[in-house]
Structure formats: structure tokens, C-alpha cells
Coordinates of C-alpha atoms in Angstrom, one line a residue:
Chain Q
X1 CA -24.7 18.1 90.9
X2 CA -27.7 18.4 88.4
X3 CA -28.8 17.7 85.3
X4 CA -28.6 21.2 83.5
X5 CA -30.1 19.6 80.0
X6 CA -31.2 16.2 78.5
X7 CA -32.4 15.5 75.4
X8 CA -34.2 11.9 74.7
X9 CA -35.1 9.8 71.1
X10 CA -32.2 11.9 68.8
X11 CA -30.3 8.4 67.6
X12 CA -33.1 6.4 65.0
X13 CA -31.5 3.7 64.4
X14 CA -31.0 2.4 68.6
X15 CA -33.9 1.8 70.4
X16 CA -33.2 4.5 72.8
X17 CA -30.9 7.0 73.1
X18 CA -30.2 10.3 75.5
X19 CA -27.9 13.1 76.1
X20 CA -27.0 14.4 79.0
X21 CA -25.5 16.9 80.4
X22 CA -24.6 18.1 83.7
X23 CA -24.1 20.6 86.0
X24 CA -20.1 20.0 86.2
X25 CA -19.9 20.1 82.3
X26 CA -19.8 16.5 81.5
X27 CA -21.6 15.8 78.1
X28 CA -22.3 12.3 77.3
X29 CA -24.6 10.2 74.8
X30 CA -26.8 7.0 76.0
X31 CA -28.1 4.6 73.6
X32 CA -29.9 1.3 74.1
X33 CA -30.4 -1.7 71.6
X34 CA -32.4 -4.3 72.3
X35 CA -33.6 -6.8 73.3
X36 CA -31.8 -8.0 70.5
X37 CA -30.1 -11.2 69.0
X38 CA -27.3 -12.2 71.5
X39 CA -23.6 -13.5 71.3
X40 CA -24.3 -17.9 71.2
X41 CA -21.2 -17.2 73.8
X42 CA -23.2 -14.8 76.3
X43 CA -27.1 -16.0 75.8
X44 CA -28.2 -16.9 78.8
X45 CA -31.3 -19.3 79.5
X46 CA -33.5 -17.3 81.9
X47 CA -32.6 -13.9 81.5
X48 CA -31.2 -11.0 79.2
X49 CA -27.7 -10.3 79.4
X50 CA -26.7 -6.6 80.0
X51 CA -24.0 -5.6 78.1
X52 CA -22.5 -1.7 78.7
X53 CA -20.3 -0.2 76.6
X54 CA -18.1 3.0 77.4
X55 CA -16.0 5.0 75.2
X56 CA -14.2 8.0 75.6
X57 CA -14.3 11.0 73.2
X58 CA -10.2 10.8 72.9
X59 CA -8.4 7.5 72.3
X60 CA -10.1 3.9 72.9
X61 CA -11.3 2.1 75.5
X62 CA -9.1 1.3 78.6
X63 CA -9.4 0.3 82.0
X64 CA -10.8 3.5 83.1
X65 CA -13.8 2.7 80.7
X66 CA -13.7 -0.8 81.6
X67 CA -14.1 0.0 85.4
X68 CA -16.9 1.9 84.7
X69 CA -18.6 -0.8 82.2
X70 CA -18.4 -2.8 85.4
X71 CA -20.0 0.2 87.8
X72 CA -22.9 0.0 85.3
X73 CA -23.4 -3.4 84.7
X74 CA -23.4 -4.0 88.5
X75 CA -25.8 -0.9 89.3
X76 CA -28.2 -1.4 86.2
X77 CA -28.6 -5.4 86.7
X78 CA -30.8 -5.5 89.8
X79 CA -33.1 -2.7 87.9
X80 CA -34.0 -4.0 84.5
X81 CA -36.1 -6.8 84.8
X82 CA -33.5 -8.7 82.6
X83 CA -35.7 -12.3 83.1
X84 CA -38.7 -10.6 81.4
X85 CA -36.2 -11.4 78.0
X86 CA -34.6 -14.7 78.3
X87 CA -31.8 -15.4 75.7
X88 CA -31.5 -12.0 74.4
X89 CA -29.1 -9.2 74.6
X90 CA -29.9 -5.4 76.2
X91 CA -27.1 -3.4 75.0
X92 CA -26.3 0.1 76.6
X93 CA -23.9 2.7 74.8
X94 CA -21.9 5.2 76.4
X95 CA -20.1 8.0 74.2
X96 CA -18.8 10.5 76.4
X97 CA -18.4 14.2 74.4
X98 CA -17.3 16.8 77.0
X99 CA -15.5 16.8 80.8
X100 CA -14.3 19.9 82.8
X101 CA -11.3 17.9 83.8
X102 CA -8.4 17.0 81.6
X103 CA -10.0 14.1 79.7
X104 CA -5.7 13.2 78.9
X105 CA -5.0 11.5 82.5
X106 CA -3.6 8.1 82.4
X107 CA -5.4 5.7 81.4
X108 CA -5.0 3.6 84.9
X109 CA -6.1 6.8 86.7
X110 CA -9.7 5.9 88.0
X111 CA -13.0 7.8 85.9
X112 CA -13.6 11.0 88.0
X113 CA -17.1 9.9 89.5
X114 CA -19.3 12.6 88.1
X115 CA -19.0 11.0 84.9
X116 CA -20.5 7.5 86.6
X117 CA -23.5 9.4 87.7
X118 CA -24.3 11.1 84.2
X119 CA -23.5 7.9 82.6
X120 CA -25.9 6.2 85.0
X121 CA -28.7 9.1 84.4
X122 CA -28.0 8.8 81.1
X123 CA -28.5 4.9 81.0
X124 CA -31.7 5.4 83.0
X125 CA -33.3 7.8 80.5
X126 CA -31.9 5.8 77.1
X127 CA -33.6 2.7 79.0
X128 CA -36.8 4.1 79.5
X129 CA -36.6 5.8 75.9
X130 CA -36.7 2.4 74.9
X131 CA -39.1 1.3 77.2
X132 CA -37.4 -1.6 78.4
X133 CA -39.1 -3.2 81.1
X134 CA -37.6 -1.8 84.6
X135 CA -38.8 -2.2 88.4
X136 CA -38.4 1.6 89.6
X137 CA -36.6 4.5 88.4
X138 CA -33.0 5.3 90.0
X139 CA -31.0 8.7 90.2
X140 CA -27.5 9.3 90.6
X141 CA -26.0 12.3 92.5
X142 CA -22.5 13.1 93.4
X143 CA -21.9 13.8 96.7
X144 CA -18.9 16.2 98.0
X145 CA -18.1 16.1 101.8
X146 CA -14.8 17.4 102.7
X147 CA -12.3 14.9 101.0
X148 CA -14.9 12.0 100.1
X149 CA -16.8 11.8 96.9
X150 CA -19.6 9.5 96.9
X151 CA -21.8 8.9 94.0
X152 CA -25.3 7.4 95.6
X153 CA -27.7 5.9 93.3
X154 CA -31.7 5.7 94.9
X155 CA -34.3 4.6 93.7
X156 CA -36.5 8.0 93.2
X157 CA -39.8 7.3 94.4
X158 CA -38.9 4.9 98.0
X159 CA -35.2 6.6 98.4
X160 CA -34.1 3.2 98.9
X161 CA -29.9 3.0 98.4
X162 CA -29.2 1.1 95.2
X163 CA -25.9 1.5 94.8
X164 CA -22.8 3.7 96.4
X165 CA -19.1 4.2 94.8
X166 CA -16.7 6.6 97.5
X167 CA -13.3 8.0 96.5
X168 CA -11.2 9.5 99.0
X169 CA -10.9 10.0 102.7
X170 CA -14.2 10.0 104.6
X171 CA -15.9 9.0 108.3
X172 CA -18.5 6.4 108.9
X173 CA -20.6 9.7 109.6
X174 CA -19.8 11.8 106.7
X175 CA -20.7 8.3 104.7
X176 CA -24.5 8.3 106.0
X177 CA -24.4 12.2 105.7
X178 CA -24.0 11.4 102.2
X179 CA -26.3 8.9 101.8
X180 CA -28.9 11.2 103.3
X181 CA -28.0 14.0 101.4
X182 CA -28.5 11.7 97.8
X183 CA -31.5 10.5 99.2
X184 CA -33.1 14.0 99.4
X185 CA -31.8 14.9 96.0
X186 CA -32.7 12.0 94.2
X187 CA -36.3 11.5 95.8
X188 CA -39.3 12.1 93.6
X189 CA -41.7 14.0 96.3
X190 CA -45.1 12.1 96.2
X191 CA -47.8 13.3 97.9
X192 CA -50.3 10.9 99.9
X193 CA -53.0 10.6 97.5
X194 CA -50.2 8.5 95.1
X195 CA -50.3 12.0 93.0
X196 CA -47.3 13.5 92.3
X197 CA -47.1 16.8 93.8
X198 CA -45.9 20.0 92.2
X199 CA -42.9 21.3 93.4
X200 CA -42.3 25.3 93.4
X201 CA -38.3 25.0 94.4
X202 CA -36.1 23.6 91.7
X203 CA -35.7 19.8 92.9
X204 CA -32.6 17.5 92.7
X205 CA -31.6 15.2 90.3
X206 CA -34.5 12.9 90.7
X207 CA -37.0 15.7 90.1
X208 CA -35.4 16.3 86.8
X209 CA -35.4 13.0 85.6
X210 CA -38.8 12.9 86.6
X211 CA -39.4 16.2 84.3
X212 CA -37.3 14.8 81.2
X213 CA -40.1 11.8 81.3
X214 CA -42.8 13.6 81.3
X215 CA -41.5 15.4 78.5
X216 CA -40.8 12.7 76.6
X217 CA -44.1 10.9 77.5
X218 CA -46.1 14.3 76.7
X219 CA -44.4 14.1 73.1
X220 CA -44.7 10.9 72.5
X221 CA -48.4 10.9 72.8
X222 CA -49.1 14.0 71.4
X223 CA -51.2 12.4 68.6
X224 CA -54.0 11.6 71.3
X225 CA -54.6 15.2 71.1
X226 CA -55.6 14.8 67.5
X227 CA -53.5 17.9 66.6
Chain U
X1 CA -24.7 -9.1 67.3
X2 CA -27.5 -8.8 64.9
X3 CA -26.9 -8.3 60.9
X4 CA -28.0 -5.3 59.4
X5 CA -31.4 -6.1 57.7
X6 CA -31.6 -5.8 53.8
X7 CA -34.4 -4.4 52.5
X8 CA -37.2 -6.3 51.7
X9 CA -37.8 -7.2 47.7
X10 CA -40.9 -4.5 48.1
X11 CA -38.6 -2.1 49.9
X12 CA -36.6 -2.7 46.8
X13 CA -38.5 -2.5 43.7
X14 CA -40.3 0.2 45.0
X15 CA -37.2 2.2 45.6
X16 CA -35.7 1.2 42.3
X17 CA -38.4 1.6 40.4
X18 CA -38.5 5.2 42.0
X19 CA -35.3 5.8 41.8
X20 CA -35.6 5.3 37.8
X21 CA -38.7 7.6 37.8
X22 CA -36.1 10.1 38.8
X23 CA -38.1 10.3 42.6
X24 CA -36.2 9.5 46.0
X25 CA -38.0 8.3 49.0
X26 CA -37.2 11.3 50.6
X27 CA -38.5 14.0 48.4
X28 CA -34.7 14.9 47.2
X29 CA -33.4 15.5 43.7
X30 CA -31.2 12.9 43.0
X31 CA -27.8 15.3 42.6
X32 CA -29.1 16.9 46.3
X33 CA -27.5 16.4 50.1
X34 CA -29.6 15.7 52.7
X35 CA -29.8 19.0 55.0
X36 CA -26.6 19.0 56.7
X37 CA -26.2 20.7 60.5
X38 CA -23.0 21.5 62.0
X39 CA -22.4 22.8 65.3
X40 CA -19.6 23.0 67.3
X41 CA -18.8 22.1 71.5
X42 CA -18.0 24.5 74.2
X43 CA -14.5 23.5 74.0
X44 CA -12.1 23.8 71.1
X45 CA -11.9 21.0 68.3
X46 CA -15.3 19.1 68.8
X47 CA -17.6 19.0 65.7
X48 CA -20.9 17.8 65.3
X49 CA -22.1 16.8 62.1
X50 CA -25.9 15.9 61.1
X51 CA -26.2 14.8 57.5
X52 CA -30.1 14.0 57.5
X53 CA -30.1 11.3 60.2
X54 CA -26.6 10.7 59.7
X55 CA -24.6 11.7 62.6
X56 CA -20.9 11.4 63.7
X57 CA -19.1 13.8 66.1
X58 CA -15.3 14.7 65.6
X59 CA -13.1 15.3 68.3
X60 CA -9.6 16.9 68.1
X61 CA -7.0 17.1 70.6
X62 CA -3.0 17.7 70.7
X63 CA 0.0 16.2 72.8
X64 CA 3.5 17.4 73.1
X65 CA 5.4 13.8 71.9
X66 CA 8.5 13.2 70.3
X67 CA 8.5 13.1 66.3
X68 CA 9.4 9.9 64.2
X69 CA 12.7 9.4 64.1
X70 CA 12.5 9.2 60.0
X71 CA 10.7 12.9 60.0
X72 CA 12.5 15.0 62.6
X73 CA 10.6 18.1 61.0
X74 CA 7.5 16.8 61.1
X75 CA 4.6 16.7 63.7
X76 CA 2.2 13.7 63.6
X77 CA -1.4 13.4 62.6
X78 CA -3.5 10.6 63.2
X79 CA -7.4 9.6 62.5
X80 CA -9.0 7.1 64.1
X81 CA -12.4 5.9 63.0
X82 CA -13.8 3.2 64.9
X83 CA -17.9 1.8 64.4
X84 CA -19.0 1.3 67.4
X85 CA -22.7 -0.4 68.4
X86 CA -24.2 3.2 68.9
X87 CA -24.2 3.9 64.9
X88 CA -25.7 0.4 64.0
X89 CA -26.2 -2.5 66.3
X90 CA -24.6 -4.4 63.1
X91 CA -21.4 -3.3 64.0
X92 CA -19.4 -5.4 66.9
X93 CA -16.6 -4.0 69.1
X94 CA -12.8 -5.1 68.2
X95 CA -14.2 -6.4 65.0
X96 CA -13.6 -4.5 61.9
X97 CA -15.7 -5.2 59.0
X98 CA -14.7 -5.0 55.0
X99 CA -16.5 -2.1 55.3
X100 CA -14.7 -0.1 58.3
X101 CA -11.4 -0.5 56.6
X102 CA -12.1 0.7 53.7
X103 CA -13.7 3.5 55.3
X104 CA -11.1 4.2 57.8
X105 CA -8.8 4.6 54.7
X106 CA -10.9 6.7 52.6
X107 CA -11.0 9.2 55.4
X108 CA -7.4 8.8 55.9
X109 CA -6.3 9.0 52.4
X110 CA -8.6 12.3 51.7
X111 CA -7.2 14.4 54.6
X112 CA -4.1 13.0 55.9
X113 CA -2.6 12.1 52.7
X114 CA -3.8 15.1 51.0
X115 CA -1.7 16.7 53.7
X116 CA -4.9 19.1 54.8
X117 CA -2.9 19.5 58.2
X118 CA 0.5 20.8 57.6
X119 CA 2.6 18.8 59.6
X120 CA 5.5 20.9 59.5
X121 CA 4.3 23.4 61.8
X122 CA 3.2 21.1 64.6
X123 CA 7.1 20.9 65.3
X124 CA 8.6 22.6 67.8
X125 CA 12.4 21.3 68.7
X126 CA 13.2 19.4 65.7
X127 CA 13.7 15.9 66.1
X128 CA 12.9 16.3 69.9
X129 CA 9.5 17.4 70.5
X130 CA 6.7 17.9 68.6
X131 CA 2.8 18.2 68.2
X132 CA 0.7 15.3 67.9
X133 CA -2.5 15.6 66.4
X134 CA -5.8 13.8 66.7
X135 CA -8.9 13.2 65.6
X136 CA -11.3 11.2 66.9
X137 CA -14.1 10.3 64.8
X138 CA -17.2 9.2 66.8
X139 CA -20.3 7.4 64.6
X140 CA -23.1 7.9 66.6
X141 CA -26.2 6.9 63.9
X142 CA -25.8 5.1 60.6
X143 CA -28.1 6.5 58.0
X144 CA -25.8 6.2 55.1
X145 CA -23.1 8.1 53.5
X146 CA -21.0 7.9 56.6
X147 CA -17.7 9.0 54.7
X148 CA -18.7 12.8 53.8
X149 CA -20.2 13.1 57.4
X150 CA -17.1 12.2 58.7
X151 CA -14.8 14.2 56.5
X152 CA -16.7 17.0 57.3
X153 CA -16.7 16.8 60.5
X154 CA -12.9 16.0 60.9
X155 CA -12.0 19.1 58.8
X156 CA -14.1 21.4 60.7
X157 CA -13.1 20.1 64.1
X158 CA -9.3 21.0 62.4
X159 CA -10.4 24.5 61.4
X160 CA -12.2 24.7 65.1
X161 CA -9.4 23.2 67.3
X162 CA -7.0 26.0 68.9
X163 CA -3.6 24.2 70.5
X164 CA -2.0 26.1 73.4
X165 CA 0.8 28.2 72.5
X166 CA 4.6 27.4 73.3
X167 CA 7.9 29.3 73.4
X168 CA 11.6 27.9 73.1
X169 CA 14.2 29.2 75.6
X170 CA 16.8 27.3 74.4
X171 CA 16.1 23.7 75.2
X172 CA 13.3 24.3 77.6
X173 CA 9.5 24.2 76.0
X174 CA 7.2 26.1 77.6
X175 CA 3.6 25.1 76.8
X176 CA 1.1 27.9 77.9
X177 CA -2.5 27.8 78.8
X178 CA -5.4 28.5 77.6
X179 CA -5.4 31.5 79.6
X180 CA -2.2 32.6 80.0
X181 CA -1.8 33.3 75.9
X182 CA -4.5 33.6 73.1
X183 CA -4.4 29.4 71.9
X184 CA -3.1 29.1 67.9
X185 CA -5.4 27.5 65.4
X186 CA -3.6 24.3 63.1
X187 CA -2.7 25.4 59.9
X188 CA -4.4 24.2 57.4
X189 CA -3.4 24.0 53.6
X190 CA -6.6 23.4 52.2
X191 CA -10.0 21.6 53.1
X192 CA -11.1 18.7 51.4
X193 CA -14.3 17.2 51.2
X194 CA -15.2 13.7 50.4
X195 CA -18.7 13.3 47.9
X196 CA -20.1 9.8 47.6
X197 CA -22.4 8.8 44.3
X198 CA -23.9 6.1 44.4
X199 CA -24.9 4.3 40.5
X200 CA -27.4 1.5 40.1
X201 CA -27.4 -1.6 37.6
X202 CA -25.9 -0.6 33.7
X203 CA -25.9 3.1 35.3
X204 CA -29.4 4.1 34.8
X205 CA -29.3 6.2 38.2
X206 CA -26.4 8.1 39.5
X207 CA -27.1 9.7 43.4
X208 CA -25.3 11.7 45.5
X209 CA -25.5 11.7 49.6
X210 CA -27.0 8.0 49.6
X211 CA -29.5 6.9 52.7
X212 CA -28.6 3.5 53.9
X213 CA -31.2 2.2 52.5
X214 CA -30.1 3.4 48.9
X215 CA -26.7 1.9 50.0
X216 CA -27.6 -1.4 50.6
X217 CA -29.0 -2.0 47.2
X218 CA -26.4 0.2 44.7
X219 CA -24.7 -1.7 42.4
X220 CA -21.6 0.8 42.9
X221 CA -20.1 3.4 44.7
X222 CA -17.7 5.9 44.0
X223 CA -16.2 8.5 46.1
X224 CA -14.5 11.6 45.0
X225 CA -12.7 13.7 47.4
X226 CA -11.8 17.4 45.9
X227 CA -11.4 20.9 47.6
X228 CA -13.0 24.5 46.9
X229 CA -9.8 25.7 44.2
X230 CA -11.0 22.4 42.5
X231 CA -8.1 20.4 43.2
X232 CA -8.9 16.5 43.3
X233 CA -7.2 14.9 46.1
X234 CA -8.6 11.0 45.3
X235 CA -10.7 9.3 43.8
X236 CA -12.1 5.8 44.8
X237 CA -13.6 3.6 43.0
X238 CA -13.4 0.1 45.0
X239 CA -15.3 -2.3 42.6
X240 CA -19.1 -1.7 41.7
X241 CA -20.2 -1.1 37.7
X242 CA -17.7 0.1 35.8
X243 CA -17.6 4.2 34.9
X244 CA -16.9 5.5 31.4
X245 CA -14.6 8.7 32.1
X246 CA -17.5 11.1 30.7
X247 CA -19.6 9.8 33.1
X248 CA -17.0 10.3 35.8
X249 CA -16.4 13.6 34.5
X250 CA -19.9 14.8 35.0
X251 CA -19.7 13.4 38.0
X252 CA -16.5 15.4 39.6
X253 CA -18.1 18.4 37.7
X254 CA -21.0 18.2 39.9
X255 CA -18.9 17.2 43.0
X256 CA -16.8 20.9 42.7
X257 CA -20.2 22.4 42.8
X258 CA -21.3 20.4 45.9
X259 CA -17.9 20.8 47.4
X260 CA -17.8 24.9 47.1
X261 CA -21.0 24.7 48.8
X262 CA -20.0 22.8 51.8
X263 CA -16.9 24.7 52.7
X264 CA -18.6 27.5 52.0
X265 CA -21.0 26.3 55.1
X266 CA -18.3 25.2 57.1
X267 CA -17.0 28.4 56.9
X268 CA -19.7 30.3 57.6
X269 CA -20.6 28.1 60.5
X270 CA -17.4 28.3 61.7
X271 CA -17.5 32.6 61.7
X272 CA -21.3 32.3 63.5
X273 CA -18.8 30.4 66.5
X274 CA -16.4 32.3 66.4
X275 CA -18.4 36.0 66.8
X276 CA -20.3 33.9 69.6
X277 CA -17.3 33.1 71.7
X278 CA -15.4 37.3 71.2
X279 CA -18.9 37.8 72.5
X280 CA -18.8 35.5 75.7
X281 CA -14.8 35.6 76.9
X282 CA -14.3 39.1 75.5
X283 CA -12.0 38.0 73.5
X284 CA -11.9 41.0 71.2
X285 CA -8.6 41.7 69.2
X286 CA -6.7 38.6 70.8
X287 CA -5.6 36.6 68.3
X288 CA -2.4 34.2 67.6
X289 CA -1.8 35.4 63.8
X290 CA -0.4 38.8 62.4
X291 CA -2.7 40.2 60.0
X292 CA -1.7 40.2 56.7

């Protein structure tokens, strides 16, 4: 799976925002608010709290979306640094817009996983759009061997595991087959000088984040340039 | 969740006292729309509308269910509008505002009760089976005038959608596929579109296509909703300063004009999509209607 486009900064009145869309056809919109005014019920003394929010392009929210509120919140808490905004709220918005597979499934029926790992890209991209304070930068692939899916989140520049979610039928082996596999594709390459290097071959899903950023970075600095 | 922020009192008088100079903050005349974008998804009956900053997304889909037991002939059509946090962080989940109903009616009361869809031909086996239609209206970013963004985006997601076509043996329904036979577009009786002026204090100012800023301090709203034969469907009024009928009239005079315009764009946009996609599928001479 890769990104095939992503567009950052086209919501004004969130703090961030991103659409993505990948290789599989899903099509989904990120937005970020905050750190903002919190719930009384939710504020928290010594850190943010992280609120995601999923909905669906037909009918409302169910457990499908709520399971994958949940994926979120639990992959995206250890990577903002949430204490650097004590009693405040960091709100992340998912709208999803397209899916290549029946989007009408029951409502029990679990998310297909490639939408958890454009959500998650998404999220990252919306996040640093609003340049909330994170600790690294993560990439989510979906991985395909045999009858197991596996959606592997790393962080891109030490390929350390962040987070995992498998579906189906797989071996202890084709598990760390997978695990190595969303390691490569999510890795940022760096070379030893601390530079990052410039890849020839089209990279995985971490070089295009990577690529989005500097995009984003390039245009949001452009008046250094004086033009 | 925070509140919206009003403007500020020199947010205000400047934009009032603008406003009376006949200038808007953005450059616009005051009887002009912001520049509206429309574009359409990959698959059938999603519509993206941008009015200015203003953007909601309209999704339509169909389900074979049974009808109401009250309207055997009769398909159903539903709307749902629902603000979410992505359009405004003002706006909670599972909370609806004053606001949100009475916008969530507007739209409803403009297309469904204007019967825009005609219901009649979403049935299939009367009493047993028919379509159900729906449209899913997505608010994505709150720059004002949220109501002719998402009327225009609901009726040109209708005009976009195509619903698989089905035959009748007998008691048996067959729905085909996409592929198997050319999908039918809904038929659609007429397209209205909603247009929102806004008036100041003892009228001074009347604007059309109001920014949210220019929302938050009108005195009055009104919101006509009419279609390109000139046909007014509603017209709501919910409080505000009170309109004398001339100034109404001049008002729905210069709605029409507005109105021809926009289905006039929908149309065209819709044509530019449809060329594109003969050109893609090859999907030359396949089409669900007879010519007339």
C-alpha cells in the first residue's frame, strides 16, 4: 500500500487538516483542533487529552468507527507529547470520503484495515500541519501475507514497531515477516552524516510522508525567499 | 468544546461601517457569491462543494428496503445533516444546536419537501420493495452560508448519483451491477437552490452568500429557496428585522437571477464529468434512458 496523493492546510478554520488518499482507493480527510478548551469532564491535570473522532461518509457513527477511534487513540497517545499541554483538549477528525470495498457492510463487521492506516497517515500529517508537538514521525502500511493482514505502524526514522493490528489467519513467522516488511517500507533512509539521502527508487510509505512534509514546509516558508 | 468567538467591537464597526459604504471585506459586491467550485468523486453520487472557504461534501447512496406501509408507491428519501467538529470546533458531537435544527430543516424542507427526487420511481414491487435514498451531508469547514453550500451539493450529488438497475420476474428482483447493465440516474423533477441574504439593523444593507463573520453580526436572515423556471419552493424567514414585501420582492427577483446561474454551473459541471468518464470506461452510447 502507498500513499498515491496527499494534500495538507485545505480546512481554515482547524488547526490542521490533510487528505489522503491511497493506493487501494480509500479517500479520507484529517483535521486537528487544538490544543483547545477541554470538556470540565475530560481535562486532565498533567496532560492533553486526545480525543479522535471517525465518521463515515454514509450513515453515523457505529462500532466500526468506534473501534477504530480506539485503534487511534491507542497508536497516537504514546506519540504526541500530550504533557507538553496539560488541561487542554487535541482533537483529531476523521471524515472518510471514498473505499474500494462496499462501504454498506454491517455495522458490527470490523473496518477493513487499510482504512486504519490512511486514517493513521492521515492523523500524522493533520498533526504535524498543526504542528503539535510530537516525539518522531510514524507510518502505517498494510501488510498482505497469504491470509493475514497486518497494519504495522514504525516509527520512520529508527523503524522501531509502534503499533500492530492483524486480521485473519497467520504464523508466528509470517507475523515477523510482516513486521520486517513494514519496517522497510515505512523507514525514512538516512544516511550517516544525519543527512537525509536522496533516494532514486520510489520509496514506501514513510518516504512519502517524508516528501508531503517537505512540501508543506517548502510552502510554508516560501516568504524567506522574499518572492 | 470551545464557543465560536464573536468578533471583536473593531472587527465590527469596521465591517459595519463597511458594509454601509457599500464595501465587503472581501472585495465582493454585496448582491455577489463567493467563487463557488464543484467537483465530483470517482464513484457515483459524491459532490464536493467549495463556496469561498465554505466547504461541505455530499454523499448519495441507495438500498433496496421495504416502503412505508402508509406509501406503498412510494420510495424513501432521506437527508441527514449532521455538524460535526471538522466544520467548527464550536460544534460538539450528539449535541444539536438551535442552529443545526433549523438548518437540517431548511435543507430538508427545500429538496425533500419540494419533492426534487420523485419518489415514485424509486419503487419497484409496490408495497414490497423499494429504493431508499440518501444523502449524506458532510460539513467539513464553516465559513458561513452553510445552507446554499449544502443544497448545492445535495442536488448535484442527486443529478450525479447512478442506482444499479433492476428487473422484475414476477416476485423475484434482480438488482444488477454496475457492470453487468449501464446504472440509471434518479429522476429528478426540478433542482432547487437555497440563497441566503443576510440584512443589517433598520435594513440599511442587504447581502447575499454571507462569510461567517458577516453572519455573526446580521440583524436577520432570510433564505429563499426557488428553482431555474422560477418556481419558489420556500421561503424562510425565522425571526431577524422585519421585511416589507417590496423589499422581499427585490430580493427573490435577484435570487432567480442567482439561481439560473448556479444550475446553470451545476449543469455544466455536471456534462465536463460526464464527457470525462465516456472518455475513461468507454462508455460511449450506453445509457439507461430512451432518447426522446
Amino acid at each position: 500500500m502507498t500513499i498515491i496523493s496527499a494534500t495538507t492546510t485545505l480546512l481554515s478554520r482547524a488547526d490542521g487538516s490533510a487528505q489522503v488518499t491511497s493506493s487501494d482507493g480509500t479517500t479520507l480527510i484529517a483535521s486537528v483542533s487544538g490544543p483547545m478548551e477541554v470538556r470540565p469532564r475530560e481535562e486532565q491535570p498533567l496532560r492533553a487529552y486526545l480525543e479522535v473522532l471517525v465518521r463515515p461518509v454514509v450513515g453515523v457513527a457505529g462500532t466500526r468507527e468506534r473501534l477504530l477511534e480506539s485503534q487511534l487513540v491507542s497508536c497516537l497517545t504514546p506519540i504526541i507529547r500530550l504533557e507538553s499541554y496539560p488541561r487542554t483538549c487535541i482533537q483529531v477528525n476523521i471524515q472518510l470520503l471514498t473505499h474500494s470495498r462496499p462501504i454498506k457492510t454491517s455495522r458490527s463487521s470490523p473496518p477493513p484495515p487499510t482504512i486504519l492506516s490512511t486514517a493513521l497517515n492521515a492523523s500524522i500529517l493533520a498533526l504535524i500541519d498543526a504542528s503539535t508537538a510530537l516525539r518522531t514521525t510514524v507510518a502505517a502500511t498494510d501488510i498482505t501475507i497469504n491470509k493475514g493482514r497486518h497494519t504495522v505502524v514504525v516509527d520512520v526514522f529508527s523503524g522501531q514497531l509502534v503499533f500492530v493490528d492483524s486480521e485473519g489467519e497467520f504464523t508466528h513467522e509470517e507475523l515477523e515477516e510482516a513486521l520486517e516488511r513494514g519496517k522497510k517500507e515505512g523507514m525514512v533512509r538516512v544516511d550517516d552524516g544525519g543527512d537525509v539521502m536522496v533516494v532514486d527508487e520510489g520509496g514506501g510509505v514513510g518516504e512519502e510522508i517524508r516528501r508531503v512534509v517537505e512540501e508543506k514546509v517548502q510552502r510554508d516558508l516560501r516568504w524567506k525567499d522574499g518572492k | 468544546m470551545p464557543k465560536e468567538l464573536d468578533p471583536s467591537t473593531n472587527e465590527k464597526n469596521f465591517i459595519l461601517e463597511s458594509l454601509y459604504a457599500g464595501e465587503r471585506l472581501d472585495g465582493r459586491e454585496l448582491d455577489a457569491f463567493r467563487p463557488l467550485e464543484l467537483e465530483f468523486g470517482e464513484e457515483y453520487g459524491l459532490a464536493d462543494v467549495r463556496l469561498g472557504k465554505t466547504r461541505v461534501i455530499a454523499r448519495v447512496s441507495a438500498q433496496v428496503v421495504q416502503p412505508f406501509s402508509d406509501r406503498p408507491f412510494d420510495g424513501i428519501f432521506t437527508i441527514t445533516t449532521e455538524l460535526g467538529p471538522m466544520a467548527s470546533p464550536g460544534f460538539e458531537v450528539g449535541r444539536q444546536t438551535e442552529a443545526e435544527v433549523l438548518l437540517a430543516r431548511l435543507i430538508e424542507k427545500s429538496i425533500r419537501r419540494s419533492t426534487a427526487l420523485d419518489t415514485e420511481s424509486l419503487c419497484i414491487v409496490a408495497g414490497q420493495k423499494c429504493w431508499q435514498v440518501r444523502a449524506d451531508v458532510h460539513f467539513l469547514n464553516h465559513d458561513g452560508n452553510m445552507v446554499d453550500a449544502a443544497c448545492i451539493a445535495v442536488v448535484a450529488a442527486l443529478q450525479h448519483f447512478r442506482r444499479p438497475d433492476v428487473s422484475i420476474e414476477g416476485e423475484t428482483v434482480t438488482v444488477h451491477s454496475m457492470t453487468e447493465r449501464v446504472p440509471v440516474p434518479l429522476s429528478i423533477l426540478h433542482v432547487p437552490i437555497c440563497e441566503g441574504d443576510g440584512g443589517d439593523e433598520a435594513n440599511v444593507v442587504t447581502l447575499i452568500d454571507a462569510t461567517l463573520q458577516e453572519e455573526q453580526l446580521r440583524d436577520g436572515d432570510m433564505t429563499v429557496t426557488m428553482n431555474k423556471h422560477g418556481e419558489v419552493c420556500q421561503i424562510s424567514k425565522a425571526g431577524g428585522v422585519p421585511l416589507d414585501p417590496i423589499a422581499m420582492h427585490r430580493d427573490m427577483n435577484l435570487a432567480f437571477v442567482k439561481v439560473k446561474e448556479i444550475t446553470a454551473f451545476i449543469a455544466k459541471r455536471l456534462k465536463e464529468d460526464e464527457e470525462k468518464r465516456v472518455k475513461r470506461d468507454n462508455l460511449l452510447e450506453s445509457k439507461a434512458e430512451n432518447e426522446r
